[in-house]
mmCIF file of C-alpha atoms and ligand atoms in Angstrom:
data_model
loop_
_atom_site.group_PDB
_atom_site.id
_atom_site.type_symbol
_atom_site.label_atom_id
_atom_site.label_comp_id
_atom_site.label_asym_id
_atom_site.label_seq_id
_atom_site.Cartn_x
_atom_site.Cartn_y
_atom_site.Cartn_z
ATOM 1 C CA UNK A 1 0.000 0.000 0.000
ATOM 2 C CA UNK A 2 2.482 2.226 -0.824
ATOM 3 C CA UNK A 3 -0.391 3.996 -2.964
ATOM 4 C CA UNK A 4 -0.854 6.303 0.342
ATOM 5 C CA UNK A 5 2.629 7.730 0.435
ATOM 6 C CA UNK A 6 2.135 8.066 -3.178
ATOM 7 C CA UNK A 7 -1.559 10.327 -2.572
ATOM 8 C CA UNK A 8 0.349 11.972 0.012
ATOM 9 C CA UNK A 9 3.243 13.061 -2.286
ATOM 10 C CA UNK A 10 0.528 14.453 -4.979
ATOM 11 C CA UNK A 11 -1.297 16.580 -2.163
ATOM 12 C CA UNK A 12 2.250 18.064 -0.934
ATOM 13 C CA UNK A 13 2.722 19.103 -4.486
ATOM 14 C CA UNK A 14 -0.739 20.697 -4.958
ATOM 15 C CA UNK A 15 -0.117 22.618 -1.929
ATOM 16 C CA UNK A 16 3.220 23.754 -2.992
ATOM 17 C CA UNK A 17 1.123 25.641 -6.268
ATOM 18 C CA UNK A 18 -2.107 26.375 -4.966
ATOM 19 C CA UNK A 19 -2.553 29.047 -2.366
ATOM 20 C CA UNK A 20 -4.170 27.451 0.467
ATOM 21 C CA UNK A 21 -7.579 29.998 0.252
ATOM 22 C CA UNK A 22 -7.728 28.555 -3.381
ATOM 23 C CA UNK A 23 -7.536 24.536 -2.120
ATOM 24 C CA UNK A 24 -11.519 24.351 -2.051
ATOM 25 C CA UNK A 25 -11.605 25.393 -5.741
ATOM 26 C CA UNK A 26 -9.820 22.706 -6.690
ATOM 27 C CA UNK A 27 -11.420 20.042 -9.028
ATOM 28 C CA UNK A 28 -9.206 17.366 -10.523
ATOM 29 C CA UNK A 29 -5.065 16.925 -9.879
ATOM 30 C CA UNK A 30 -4.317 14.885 -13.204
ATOM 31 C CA UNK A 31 -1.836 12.259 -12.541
ATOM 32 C CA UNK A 32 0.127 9.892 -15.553
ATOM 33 C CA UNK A 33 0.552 6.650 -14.173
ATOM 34 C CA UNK A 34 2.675 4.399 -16.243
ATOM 35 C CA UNK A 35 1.305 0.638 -16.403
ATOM 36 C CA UNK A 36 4.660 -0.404 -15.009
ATOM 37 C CA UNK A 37 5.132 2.191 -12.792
ATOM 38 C CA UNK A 38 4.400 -0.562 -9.634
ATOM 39 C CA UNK A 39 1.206 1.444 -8.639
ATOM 40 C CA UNK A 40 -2.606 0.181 -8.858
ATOM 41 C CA UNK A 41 -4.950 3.118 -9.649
ATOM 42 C CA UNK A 42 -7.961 2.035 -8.162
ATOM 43 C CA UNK A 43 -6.154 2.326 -5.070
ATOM 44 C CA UNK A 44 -3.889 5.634 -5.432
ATOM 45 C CA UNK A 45 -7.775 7.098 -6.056
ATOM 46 C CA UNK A 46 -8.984 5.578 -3.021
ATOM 47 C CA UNK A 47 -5.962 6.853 -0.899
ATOM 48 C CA UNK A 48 -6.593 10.162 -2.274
ATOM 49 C CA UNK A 49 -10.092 10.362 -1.583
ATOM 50 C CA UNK A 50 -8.837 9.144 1.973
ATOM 51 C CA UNK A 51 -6.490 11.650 2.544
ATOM 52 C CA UNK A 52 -8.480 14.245 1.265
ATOM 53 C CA UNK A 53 -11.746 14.114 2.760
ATOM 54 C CA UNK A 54 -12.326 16.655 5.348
ATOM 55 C CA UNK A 55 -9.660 18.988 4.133
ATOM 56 C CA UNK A 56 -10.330 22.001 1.570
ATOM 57 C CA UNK A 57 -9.163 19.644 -0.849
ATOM 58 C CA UNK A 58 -12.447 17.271 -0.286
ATOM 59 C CA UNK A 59 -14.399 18.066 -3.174
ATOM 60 C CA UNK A 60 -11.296 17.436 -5.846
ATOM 61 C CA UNK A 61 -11.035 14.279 -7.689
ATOM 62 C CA UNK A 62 -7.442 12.335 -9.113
ATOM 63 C CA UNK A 63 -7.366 12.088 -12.901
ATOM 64 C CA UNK A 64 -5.276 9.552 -13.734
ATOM 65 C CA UNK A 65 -3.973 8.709 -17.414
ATOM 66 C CA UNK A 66 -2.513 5.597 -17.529
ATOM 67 C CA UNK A 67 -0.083 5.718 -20.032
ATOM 68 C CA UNK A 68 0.677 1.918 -21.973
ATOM 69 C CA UNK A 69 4.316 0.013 -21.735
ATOM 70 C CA UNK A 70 5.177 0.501 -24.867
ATOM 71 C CA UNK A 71 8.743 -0.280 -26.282
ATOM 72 C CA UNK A 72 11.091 0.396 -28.980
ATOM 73 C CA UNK A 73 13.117 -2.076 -31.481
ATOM 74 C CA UNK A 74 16.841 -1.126 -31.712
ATOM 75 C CA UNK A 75 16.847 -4.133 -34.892
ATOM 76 C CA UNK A 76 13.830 -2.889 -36.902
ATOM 77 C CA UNK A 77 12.683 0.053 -35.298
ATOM 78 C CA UNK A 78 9.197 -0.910 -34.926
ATOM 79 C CA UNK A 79 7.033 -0.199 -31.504
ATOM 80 C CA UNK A 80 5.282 -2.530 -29.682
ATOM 81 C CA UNK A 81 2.959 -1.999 -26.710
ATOM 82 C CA UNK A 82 3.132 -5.084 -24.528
ATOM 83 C CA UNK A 83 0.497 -5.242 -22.323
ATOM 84 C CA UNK A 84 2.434 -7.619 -19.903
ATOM 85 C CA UNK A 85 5.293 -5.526 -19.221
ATOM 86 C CA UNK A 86 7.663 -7.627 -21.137
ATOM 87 C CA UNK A 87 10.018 -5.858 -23.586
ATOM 88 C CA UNK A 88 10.107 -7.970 -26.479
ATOM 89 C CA UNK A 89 9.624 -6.526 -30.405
ATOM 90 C CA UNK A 90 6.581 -8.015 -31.087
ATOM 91 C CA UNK A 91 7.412 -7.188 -35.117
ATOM 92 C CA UNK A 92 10.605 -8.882 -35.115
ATOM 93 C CA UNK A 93 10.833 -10.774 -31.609
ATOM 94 C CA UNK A 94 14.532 -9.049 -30.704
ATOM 95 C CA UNK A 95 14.886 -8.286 -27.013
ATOM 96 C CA UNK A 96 17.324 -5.568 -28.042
ATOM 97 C CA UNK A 97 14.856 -2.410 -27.278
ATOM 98 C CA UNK A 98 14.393 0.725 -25.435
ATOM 99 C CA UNK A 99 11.480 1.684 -23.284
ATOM 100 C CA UNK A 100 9.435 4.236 -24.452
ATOM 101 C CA UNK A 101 6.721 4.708 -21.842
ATOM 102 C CA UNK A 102 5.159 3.046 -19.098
ATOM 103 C CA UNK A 103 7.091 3.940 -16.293
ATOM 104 C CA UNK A 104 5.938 7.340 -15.322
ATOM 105 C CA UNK A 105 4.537 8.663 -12.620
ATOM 106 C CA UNK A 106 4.553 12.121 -13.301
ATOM 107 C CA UNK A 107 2.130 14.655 -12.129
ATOM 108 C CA UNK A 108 0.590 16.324 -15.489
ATOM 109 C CA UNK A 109 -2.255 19.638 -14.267
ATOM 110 C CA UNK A 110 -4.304 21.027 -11.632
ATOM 111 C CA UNK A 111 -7.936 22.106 -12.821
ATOM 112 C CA UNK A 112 -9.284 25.008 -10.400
ATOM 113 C CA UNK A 113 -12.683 26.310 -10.536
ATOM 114 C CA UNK A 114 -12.368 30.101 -11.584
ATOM 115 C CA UNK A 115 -12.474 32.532 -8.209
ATOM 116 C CA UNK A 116 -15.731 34.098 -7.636
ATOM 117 C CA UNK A 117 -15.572 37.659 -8.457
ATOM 118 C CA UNK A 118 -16.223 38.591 -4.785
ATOM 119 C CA UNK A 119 -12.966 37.054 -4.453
ATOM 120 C CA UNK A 120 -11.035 38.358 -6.930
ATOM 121 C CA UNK A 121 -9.887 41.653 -5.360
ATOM 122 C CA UNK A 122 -10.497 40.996 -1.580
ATOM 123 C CA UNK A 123 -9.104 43.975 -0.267
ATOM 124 C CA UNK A 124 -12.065 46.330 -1.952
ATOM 125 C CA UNK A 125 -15.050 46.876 -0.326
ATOM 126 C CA UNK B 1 -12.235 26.433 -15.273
ATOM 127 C CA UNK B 2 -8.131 26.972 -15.010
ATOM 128 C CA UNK B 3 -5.589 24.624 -15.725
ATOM 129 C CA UNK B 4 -1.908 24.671 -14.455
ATOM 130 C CA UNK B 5 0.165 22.762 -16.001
ATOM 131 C CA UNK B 6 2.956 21.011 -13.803
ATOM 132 C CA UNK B 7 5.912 18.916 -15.381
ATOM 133 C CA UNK B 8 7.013 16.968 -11.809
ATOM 134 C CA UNK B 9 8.195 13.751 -10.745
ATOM 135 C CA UNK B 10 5.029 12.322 -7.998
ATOM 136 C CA UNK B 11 7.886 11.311 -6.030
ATOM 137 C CA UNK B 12 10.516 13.674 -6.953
ATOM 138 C CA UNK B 13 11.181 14.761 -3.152
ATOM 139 C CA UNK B 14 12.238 11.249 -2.929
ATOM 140 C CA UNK B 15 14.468 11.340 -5.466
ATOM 141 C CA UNK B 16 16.083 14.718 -4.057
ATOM 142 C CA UNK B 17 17.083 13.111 -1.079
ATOM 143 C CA UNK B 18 18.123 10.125 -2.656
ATOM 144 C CA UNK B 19 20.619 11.839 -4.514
ATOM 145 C CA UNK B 20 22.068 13.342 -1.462
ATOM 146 C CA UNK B 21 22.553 9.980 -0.171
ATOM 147 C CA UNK B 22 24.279 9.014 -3.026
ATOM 148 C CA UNK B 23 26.553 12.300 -2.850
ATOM 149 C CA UNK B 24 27.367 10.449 0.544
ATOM 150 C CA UNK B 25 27.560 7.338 -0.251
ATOM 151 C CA UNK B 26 30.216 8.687 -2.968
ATOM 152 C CA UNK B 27 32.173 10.505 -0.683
ATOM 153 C CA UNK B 28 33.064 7.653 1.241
ATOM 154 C CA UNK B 29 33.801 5.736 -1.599
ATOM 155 C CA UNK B 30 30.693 3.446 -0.204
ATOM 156 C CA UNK B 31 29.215 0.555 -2.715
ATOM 157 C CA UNK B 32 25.564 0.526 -1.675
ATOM 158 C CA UNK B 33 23.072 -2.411 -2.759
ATOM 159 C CA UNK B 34 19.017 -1.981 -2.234
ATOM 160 C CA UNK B 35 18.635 -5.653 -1.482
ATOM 161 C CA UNK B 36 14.578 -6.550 -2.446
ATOM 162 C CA UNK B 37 12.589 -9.703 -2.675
ATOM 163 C CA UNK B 38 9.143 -11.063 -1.763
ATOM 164 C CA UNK B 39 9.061 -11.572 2.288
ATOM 165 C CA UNK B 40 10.948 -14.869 2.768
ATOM 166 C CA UNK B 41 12.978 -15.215 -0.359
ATOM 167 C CA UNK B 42 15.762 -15.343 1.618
ATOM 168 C CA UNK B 43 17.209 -11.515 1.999
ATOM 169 C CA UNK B 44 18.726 -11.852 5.376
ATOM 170 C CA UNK B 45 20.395 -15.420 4.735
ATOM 171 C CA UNK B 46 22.132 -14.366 1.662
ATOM 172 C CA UNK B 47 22.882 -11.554 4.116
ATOM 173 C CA UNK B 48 24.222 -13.161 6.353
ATOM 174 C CA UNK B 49 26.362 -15.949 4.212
ATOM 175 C CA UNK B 50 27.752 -12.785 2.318
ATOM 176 C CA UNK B 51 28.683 -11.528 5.609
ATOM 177 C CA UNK B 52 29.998 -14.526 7.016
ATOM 178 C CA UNK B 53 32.300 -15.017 3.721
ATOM 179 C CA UNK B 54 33.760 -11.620 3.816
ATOM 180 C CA UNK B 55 34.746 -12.204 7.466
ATOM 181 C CA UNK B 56 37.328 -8.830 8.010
ATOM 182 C CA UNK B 57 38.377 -9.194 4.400
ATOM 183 C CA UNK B 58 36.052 -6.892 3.507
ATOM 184 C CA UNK B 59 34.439 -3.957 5.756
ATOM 185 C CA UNK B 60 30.476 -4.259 5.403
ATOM 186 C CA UNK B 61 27.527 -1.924 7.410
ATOM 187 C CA UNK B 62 23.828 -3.020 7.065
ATOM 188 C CA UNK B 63 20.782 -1.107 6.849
ATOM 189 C CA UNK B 64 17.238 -3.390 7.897
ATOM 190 C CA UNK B 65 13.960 -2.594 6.860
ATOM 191 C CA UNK B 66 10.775 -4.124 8.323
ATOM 192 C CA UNK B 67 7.435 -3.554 8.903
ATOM 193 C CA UNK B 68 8.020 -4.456 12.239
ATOM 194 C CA UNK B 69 10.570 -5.665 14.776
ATOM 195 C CA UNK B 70 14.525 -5.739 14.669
ATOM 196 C CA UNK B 71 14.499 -9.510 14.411
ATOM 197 C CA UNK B 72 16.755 -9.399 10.893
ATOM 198 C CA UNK B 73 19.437 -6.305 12.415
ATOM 199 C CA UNK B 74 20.102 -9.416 15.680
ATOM 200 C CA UNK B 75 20.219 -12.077 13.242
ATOM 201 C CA UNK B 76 23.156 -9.578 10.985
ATOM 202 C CA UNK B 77 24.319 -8.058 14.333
ATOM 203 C CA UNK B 78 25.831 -11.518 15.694
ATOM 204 C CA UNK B 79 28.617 -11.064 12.765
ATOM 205 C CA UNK B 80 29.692 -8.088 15.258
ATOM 206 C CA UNK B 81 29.203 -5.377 12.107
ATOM 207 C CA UNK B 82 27.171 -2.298 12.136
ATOM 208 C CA UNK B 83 23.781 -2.431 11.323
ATOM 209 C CA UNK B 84 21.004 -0.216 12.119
ATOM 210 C CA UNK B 85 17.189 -1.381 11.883
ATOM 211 C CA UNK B 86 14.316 1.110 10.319
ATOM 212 C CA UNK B 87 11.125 -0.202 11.794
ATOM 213 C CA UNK B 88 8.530 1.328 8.704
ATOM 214 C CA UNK B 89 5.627 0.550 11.255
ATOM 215 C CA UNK B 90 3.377 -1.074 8.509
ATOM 216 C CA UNK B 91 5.201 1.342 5.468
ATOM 217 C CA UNK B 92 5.983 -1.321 2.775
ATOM 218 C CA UNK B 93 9.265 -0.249 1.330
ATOM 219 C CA UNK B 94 12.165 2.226 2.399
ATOM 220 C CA UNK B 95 11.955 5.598 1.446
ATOM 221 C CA UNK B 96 15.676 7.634 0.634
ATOM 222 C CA UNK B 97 14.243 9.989 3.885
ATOM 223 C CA UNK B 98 14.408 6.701 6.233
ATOM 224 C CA UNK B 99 17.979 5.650 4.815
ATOM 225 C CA UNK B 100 19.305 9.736 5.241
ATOM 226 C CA UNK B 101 17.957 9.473 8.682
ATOM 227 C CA UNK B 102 19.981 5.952 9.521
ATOM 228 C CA UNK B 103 23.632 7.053 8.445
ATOM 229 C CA UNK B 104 24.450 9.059 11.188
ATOM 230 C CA UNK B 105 24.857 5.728 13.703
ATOM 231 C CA UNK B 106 27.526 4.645 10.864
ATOM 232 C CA UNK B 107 30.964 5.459 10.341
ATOM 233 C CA UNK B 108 30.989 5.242 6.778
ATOM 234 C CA UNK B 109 34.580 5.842 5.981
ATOM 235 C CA UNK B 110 35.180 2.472 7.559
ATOM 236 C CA UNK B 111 33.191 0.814 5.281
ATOM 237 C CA UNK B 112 33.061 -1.041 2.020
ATOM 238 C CA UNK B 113 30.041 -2.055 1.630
ATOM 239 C CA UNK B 114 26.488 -1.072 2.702
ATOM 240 C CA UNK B 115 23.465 -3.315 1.923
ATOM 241 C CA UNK B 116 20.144 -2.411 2.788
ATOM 242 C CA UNK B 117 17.639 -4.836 3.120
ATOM 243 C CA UNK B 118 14.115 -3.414 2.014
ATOM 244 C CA UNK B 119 11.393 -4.424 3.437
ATOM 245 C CA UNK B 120 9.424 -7.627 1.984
ATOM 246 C CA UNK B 121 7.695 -6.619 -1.125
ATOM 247 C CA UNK B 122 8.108 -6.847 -4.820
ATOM 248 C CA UNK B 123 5.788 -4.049 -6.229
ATOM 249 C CA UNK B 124 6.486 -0.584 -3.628
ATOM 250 C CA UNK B 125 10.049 -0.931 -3.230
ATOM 251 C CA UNK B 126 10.681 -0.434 -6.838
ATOM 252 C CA UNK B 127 9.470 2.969 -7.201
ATOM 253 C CA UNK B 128 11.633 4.151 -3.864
ATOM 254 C CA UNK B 129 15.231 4.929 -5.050
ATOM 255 C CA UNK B 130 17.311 5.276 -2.177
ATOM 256 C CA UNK B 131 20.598 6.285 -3.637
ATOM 257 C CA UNK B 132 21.603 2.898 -3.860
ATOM 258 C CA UNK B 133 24.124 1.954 -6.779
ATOM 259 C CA UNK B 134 22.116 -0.934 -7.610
ATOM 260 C CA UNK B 135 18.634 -2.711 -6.499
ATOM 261 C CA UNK B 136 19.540 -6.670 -6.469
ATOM 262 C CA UNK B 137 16.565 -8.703 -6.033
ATOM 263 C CA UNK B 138 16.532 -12.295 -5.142
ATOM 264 C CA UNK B 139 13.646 -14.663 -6.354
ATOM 265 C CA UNK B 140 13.885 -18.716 -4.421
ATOM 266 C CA UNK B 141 13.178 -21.417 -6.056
ATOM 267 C CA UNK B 142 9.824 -22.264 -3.946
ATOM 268 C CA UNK B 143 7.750 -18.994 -5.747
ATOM 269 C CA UNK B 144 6.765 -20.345 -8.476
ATOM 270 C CA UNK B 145 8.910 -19.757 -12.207
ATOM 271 C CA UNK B 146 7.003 -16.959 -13.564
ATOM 272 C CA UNK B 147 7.821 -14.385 -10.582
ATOM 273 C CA UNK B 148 9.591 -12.019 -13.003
ATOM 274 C CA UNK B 149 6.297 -12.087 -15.312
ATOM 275 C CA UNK B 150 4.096 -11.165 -12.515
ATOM 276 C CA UNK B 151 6.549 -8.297 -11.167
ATOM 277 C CA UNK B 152 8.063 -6.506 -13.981
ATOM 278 C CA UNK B 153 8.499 -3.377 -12.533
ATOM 279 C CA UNK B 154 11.538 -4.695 -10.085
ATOM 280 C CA UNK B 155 13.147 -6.453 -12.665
ATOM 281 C CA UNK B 156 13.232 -3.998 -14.884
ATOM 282 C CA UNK B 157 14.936 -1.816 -12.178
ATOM 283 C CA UNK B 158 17.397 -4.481 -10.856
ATOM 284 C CA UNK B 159 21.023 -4.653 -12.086
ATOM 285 C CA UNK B 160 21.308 -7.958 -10.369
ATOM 286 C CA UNK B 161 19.267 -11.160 -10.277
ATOM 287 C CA UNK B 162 19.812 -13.758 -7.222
ATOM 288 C CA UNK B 163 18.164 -17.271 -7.521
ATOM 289 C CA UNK B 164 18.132 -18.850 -3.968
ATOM 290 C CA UNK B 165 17.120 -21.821 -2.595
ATOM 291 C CA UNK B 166 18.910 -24.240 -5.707
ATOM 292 C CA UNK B 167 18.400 -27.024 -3.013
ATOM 293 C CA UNK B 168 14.864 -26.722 -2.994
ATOM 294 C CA UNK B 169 14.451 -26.474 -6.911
ATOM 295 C CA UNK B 170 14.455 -30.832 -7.146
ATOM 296 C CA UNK B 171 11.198 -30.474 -4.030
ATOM 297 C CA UNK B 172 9.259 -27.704 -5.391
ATOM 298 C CA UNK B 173 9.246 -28.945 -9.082
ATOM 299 C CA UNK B 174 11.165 -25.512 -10.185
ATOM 300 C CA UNK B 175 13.413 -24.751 -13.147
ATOM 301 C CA UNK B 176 15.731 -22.427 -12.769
ATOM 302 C CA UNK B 177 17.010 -22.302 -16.084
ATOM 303 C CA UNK B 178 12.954 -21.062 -16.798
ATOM 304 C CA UNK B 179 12.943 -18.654 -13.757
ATOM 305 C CA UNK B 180 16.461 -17.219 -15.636
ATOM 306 C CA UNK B 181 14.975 -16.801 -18.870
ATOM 307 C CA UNK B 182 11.446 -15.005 -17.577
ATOM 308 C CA UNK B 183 13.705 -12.941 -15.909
ATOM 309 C CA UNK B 184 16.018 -11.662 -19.089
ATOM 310 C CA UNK B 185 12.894 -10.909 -21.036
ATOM 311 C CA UNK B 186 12.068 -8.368 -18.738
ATOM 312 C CA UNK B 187 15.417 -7.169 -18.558
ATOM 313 C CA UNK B 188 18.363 -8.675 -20.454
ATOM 314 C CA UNK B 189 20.715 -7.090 -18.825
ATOM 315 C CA UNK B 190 20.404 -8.877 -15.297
ATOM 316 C CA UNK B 191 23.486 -10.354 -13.789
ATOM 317 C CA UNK B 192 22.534 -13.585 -12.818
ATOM 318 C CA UNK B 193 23.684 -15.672 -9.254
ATOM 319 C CA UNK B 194 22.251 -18.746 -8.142
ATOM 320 C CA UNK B 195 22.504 -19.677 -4.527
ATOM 321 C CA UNK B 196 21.614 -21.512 -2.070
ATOM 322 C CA UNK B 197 22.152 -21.017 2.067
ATOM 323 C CA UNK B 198 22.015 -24.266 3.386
ATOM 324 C CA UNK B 199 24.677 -25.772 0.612
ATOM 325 C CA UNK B 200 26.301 -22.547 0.381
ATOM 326 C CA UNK B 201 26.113 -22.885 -3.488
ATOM 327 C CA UNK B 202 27.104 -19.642 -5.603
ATOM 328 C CA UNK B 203 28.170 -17.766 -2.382
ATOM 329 C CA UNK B 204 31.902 -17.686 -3.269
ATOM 330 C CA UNK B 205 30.996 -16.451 -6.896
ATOM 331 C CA UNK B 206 28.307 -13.387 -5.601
ATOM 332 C CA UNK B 207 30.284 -11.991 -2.807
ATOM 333 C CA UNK B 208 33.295 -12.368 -5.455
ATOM 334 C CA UNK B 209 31.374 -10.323 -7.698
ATOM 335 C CA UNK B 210 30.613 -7.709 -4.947
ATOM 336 C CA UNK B 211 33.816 -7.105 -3.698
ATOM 337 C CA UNK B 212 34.970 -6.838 -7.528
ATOM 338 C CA UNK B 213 32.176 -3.994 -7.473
ATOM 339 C CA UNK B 214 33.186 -2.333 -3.891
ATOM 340 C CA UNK B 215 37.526 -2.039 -5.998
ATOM 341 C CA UNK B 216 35.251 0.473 -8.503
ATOM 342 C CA UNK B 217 33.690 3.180 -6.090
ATOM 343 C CA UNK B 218 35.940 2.759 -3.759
ATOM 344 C CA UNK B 219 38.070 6.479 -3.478
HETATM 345 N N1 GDP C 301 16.396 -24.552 2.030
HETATM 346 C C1 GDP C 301 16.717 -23.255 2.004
HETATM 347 N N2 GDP C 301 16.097 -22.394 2.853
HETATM 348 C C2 GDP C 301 16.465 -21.079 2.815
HETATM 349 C C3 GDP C 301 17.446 -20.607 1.915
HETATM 350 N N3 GDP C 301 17.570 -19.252 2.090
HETATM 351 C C4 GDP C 301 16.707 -18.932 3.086
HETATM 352 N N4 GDP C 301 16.036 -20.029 3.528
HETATM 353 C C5 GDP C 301 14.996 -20.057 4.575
HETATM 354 O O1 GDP C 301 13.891 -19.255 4.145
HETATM 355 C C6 GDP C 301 13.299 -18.602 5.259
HETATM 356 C C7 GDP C 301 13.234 -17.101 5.028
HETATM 357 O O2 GDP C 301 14.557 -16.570 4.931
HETATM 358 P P1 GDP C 301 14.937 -15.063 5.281
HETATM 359 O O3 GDP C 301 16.381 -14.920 5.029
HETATM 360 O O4 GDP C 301 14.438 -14.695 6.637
HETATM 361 O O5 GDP C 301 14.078 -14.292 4.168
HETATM 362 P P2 GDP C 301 13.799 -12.719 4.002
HETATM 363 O O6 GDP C 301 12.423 -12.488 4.510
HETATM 364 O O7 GDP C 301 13.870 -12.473 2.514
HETATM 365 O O8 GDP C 301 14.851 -11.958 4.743
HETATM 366 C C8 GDP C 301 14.143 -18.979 6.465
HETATM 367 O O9 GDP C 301 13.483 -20.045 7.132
HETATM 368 C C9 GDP C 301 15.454 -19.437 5.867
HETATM 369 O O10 GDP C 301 16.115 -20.384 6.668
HETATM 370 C C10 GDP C 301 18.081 -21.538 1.013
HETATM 371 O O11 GDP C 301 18.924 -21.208 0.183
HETATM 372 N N5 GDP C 301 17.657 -22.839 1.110
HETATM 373 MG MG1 MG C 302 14.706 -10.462 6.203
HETATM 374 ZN ZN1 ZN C 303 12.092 -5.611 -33.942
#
């Protein structure tokens, strides 16, 4: 369950570029998760929603785009997306290739709802 | 609605202090192995037969990781070496934080050699760099041949692949010659060992191949 220190990570970073008055207006924290990055994203949502809940940051939701292993042939150039994490060329069948994708776990946007105009210039009356 | 866009690493605080580490760990001219495998694959007896071949012919410090008690750090600490036990309290893997916060009780210039043991797990560890030089993760012959299949992610991110428990292979109907080759698809660079503690099989040839490793960052 490593997924929590994982939702905890994400929150740290939407706190380091969201002013904490402007938490509550946030809606979705999109997220690319790799499908070999080692994390399951039913349960990175459900750790967020966990962490979340009860803080200003309650009513935002994770988007996550998992992004497909795909891989590279150094022989014939060709890309193949293996869906079982293996990195074979499935054009030419060479193990000689480079990773492309599938790894990440890279944070991507922050979607805010716009400020209320009430609160767009506090300081006048 | 606004969008900002942010180009960042999920875990790139990790990875900051993991690099300090390994600013450390080069400093003292320190070879450091993240030791993984499933619980029971045989982590702290590999440990400790490593240990027990180097005798003083080669300075090693441990680092233990588990969930819970410092069972593994007495089992390591009877070889009368340094080794300091991070108790993750339930936290399935090391983070590069938990190693920073352990080197203090060392004196690293002394050593050769540091191996940390992660904690018991195949899948969390492998996101967690630690500063390590290289992740080694051990598979035994008694957990079934397609292990590498089911857990990519760690061996694509291992430089080194130990099979343990050759003894058992005959009992538990295992080929390791099949656990090998699931292994290299995933990643064809592995560097292979096969072991086993009770026979004391490829011991010689691993710890060998370590302190070969230990001559190169040593300063
Ligand atoms: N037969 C046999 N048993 C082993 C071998 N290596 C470890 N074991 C046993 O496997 C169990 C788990 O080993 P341990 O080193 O604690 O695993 P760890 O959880 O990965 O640190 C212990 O009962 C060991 O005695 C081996 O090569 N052969
Ligand atoms: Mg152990
Ligand atoms: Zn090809």
């Amino acid at each position: 369950m490593h997924e929590l220190s994982i939702a905890e990570s994400i929150v740290d970073i939407v706190r380091q570029h969201v002013a904490p008055d402007r938490l509550c207006a946030v809606r979705s924290v999109g997220v690319k998760v790799g499908a070999y990055s080692g994390v399951v994203p039913d349960s990175l949502e459900f750790s967020y929603q966990a962490i979340t809940s009860g803080t200003p940051l309650a009513q935002s939701m994770l988007a996550l785009e998992c992004i497909p292993f795909v891989v590279r042939c150094r022989q014939c150039s060709r890309e193949s997306a293996n869906a079982d994490g293996i990195i074979l060329c499935s054009a030419c069948g060479s193990f000689d290739t480079i990773i492309l994708s599938g790894r990440e776990l890279q944070m991507k946007e922050i979607e805010l709802e716009d400020m209320a105009p009430e609160h767009v210039h506090p300081e006048q009356p | 609605m606004s969008v900002l866009t942010i180009e960042r690493k999920v875990l790139e605080k990790n990875d900051d202090v993991a690099r300090i580490n390994r600013g450390v760990f080069a400093a003292n001219g320190l070879f450091v192995v993240n030791l993984v495998s499933s619980p029971g694959s045989g982590k702290t007896s590999v440990l400790e037969q490593t240990v027990g071949y180097f005798g003083s012919s080669l300075h090693v410090a441990v680092i233990e990781g588990d969930c819970h008690t410092d069972l593994d750090a007495q089992r390591i600490a009877k070889f009368n070496i340094p080794v300091v036990q991070i108790v993750t309290n339930g936290g399935c893997h090391l983070d590069a934080k938990l190693v920073n916060d352990a080197l203090p009780a060392f004196d690293l210039s002394l050593a050769d050699l540091l191996v940390i043991e992660n904690v018991g797990n195949l899948v969390c560890p492998a996101n967690y760099d630690l500063g390590e030089a290289m992740k080694v993760v051990i598979v035994s012959t008694t957990e079934g041949d397609d292990k590498p299949l089911k857990y990519p992610g760690m061996f694509h991110n291992s430089s080194v692949l130990i099979v343990n428990k050759m003894d058992l292979a005959p009992y538990v109907n295992s080929n390791p010659d099949v656990i090998k080759a699931n292994a290299l698809k995933i990643n064809p660079a592995l560097k292979i060992f096969e072991t086993s503690c009770t026979t004391n099989q490829g011991i010689p040839e691993w710890c060998e191949w370590l302190r070969s490793q230990t001559k190169k960052y040593a300063v």
